[in-house]
PDB file of C-alpha atoms in Angstrom:
ATOM      1  CA  UNK A   1     163.759-127.884 135.344  1.00  0.00           C
ATOM      2  CA  UNK A   2     160.401-128.153 133.564  1.00  0.00           C
ATOM      3  CA  UNK A   3     157.513-128.576 136.013  1.00  0.00           C
ATOM      4  CA  UNK A   4     154.264-130.518 135.638  1.00  0.00           C
ATOM      5  CA  UNK A   5     152.567-127.436 134.148  1.00  0.00           C
ATOM      6  CA  UNK A   6     155.240-127.098 131.483  1.00  0.00           C
ATOM      7  CA  UNK A   7     156.633-123.976 133.177  1.00  0.00           C
ATOM      8  CA  UNK A   8     160.185-123.552 134.388  1.00  0.00           C
ATOM      9  CA  UNK A   9     160.861-124.425 138.046  1.00  0.00           C
ATOM     10  CA  UNK A  10     164.006-122.892 139.518  1.00  0.00           C
ATOM     11  CA  UNK A  11     165.878-124.612 142.328  1.00  0.00           C
ATOM     12  CA  UNK A  12     168.364-123.027 144.702  1.00  0.00           C
ATOM     13  CA  UNK A  13     171.254-124.939 146.236  1.00  0.00           C
ATOM     14  CA  UNK A  14     173.806-124.255 148.970  1.00  0.00           C
ATOM     15  CA  UNK A  15     177.082-123.310 147.258  1.00  0.00           C
ATOM     16  CA  UNK A  16     179.079-125.101 149.973  1.00  0.00           C
ATOM     17  CA  UNK A  17     177.356-128.465 150.525  1.00  0.00           C
ATOM     18  CA  UNK A  18     175.026-128.646 147.525  1.00  0.00           C
ATOM     19  CA  UNK A  19     171.857-129.194 149.573  1.00  0.00           C
ATOM     20  CA  UNK A  20     168.667-127.979 147.946  1.00  0.00           C
ATOM     21  CA  UNK A  21     167.333-124.922 149.772  1.00  0.00           C
ATOM     22  CA  UNK A  22     164.253-123.931 147.772  1.00  0.00           C
ATOM     23  CA  UNK A  23     162.153-124.468 144.665  1.00  0.00           C
ATOM     24  CA  UNK A  24     160.519-121.605 142.780  1.00  0.00           C
ATOM     25  CA  UNK A  25     157.631-122.676 140.528  1.00  0.00           C
ATOM     26  CA  UNK A  26     156.240-120.338 137.860  1.00  0.00           C
ATOM     27  CA  UNK A  27     153.619-118.982 140.297  1.00  0.00           C
ATOM     28  CA  UNK A  28     154.843-115.502 141.355  1.00  0.00           C
ATOM     29  CA  UNK A  29     153.613-115.636 144.963  1.00  0.00           C
ATOM     30  CA  UNK A  30     154.870-119.152 145.709  1.00  0.00           C
ATOM     31  CA  UNK A  31     158.226-120.537 146.821  1.00  0.00           C
ATOM     32  CA  UNK A  32     158.950-123.924 148.368  1.00  0.00           C
ATOM     33  CA  UNK A  33     161.531-123.859 151.146  1.00  0.00           C
ATOM     34  CA  UNK A  34     163.029-127.167 152.238  1.00  0.00           C
ATOM     35  CA  UNK A  35     162.293-127.700 155.944  1.00  0.00           C
ATOM     36  CA  UNK A  36     165.735-129.246 156.446  1.00  0.00           C
ATOM     37  CA  UNK A  37     167.350-125.965 155.397  1.00  0.00           C
ATOM     38  CA  UNK A  38     165.861-124.055 158.350  1.00  0.00           C
ATOM     39  CA  UNK A  39     167.623-123.659 161.691  1.00  0.00           C
ATOM     40  CA  UNK A  40     164.291-124.199 163.467  1.00  0.00           C
ATOM     41  CA  UNK A  41     161.465-125.607 161.326  1.00  0.00           C
ATOM     42  CA  UNK A  42     159.217-126.209 164.374  1.00  0.00           C
ATOM     43  CA  UNK A  43     157.105-123.121 163.574  1.00  0.00           C
ATOM     44  CA  UNK A  44     155.817-124.692 160.355  1.00  0.00           C
ATOM     45  CA  UNK A  45     153.478-127.605 159.743  1.00  0.00           C
ATOM     46  CA  UNK A  46     152.772-129.464 156.494  1.00  0.00           C
ATOM     47  CA  UNK A  47     149.596-128.335 154.751  1.00  0.00           C
ATOM     48  CA  UNK A  48     149.344-131.034 152.068  1.00  0.00           C
ATOM     49  CA  UNK A  49     151.105-134.074 150.653  1.00  0.00           C
ATOM     50  CA  UNK A  50     152.470-133.505 147.137  1.00  0.00           C
ATOM     51  CA  UNK A  51     153.660-135.984 144.516  1.00  0.00           C
ATOM     52  CA  UNK A  52     152.041-138.925 146.275  1.00  0.00           C
ATOM     53  CA  UNK A  53     152.139-140.901 143.006  1.00  0.00           C
ATOM     54  CA  UNK A  54     155.891-141.288 143.478  1.00  0.00           C
ATOM     55  CA  UNK A  55     155.864-141.740 147.271  1.00  0.00           C
ATOM     56  CA  UNK A  56     157.758-144.657 148.753  1.00  0.00           C
ATOM     57  CA  UNK A  57     155.889-147.304 150.742  1.00  0.00           C
ATOM     58  CA  UNK A  58     157.804-146.348 153.898  1.00  0.00           C
ATOM     59  CA  UNK A  59     156.926-142.644 153.585  1.00  0.00           C
ATOM     60  CA  UNK A  60     154.525-141.466 156.307  1.00  0.00           C
ATOM     61  CA  UNK A  61     151.642-139.323 155.118  1.00  0.00           C
ATOM     62  CA  UNK A  62     149.308-137.674 157.587  1.00  0.00           C
ATOM     63  CA  UNK A  63     145.821-139.021 156.774  1.00  0.00           C
ATOM     64  CA  UNK A  64     144.299-135.639 157.712  1.00  0.00           C
ATOM     65  CA  UNK A  65     146.137-133.716 154.966  1.00  0.00           C
ATOM     66  CA  UNK A  66     144.907-133.322 151.389  1.00  0.00           C
ATOM     67  CA  UNK A  67     146.847-135.454 148.907  1.00  0.00           C
ATOM     68  CA  UNK A  68     147.915-134.656 145.338  1.00  0.00           C
ATOM     69  CA  UNK A  69     149.443-137.167 142.936  1.00  0.00           C
ATOM     70  CA  UNK A  70     151.486-134.302 141.450  1.00  0.00           C
ATOM     71  CA  UNK A  71     151.555-130.544 142.068  1.00  0.00           C
ATOM     72  CA  UNK A  72     148.096-129.167 142.963  1.00  0.00           C
ATOM     73  CA  UNK A  73     146.269-126.561 140.884  1.00  0.00           C
ATOM     74  CA  UNK A  74     147.278-122.978 141.878  1.00  0.00           C
ATOM     75  CA  UNK A  75     143.898-122.307 143.523  1.00  0.00           C
ATOM     76  CA  UNK A  76     144.574-125.189 145.959  1.00  0.00           C
ATOM     77  CA  UNK A  77     147.931-123.816 147.121  1.00  0.00           C
ATOM     78  CA  UNK A  78     147.686-121.968 150.422  1.00  0.00           C
ATOM     79  CA  UNK A  79     150.183-119.411 151.698  1.00  0.00           C
ATOM     80  CA  UNK A  80     151.822-120.097 155.042  1.00  0.00           C
ATOM     81  CA  UNK A  81     151.319-117.726 157.947  1.00  0.00           C
ATOM     82  CA  UNK A  82     154.595-115.871 158.323  1.00  0.00           C
TER      83      UNK A  82
END
């Protein structure tokens, strides 16, 4: 898939059920893991709201988080504490 930057974004899917597991943008140190793919996602918290331009009216967005209409610039992306 071509991302907002024009670079290739890879997506990984479960070979059994087809659920999306991760997205890999063309930023070497970044990978997006779908929270629903984790056995216990309770150790992670959202850090920003992405693609708000295409959000649905019913979608809850935490007012305390930074918002981006599309994908943020690389210098705004923060690594999670692992």
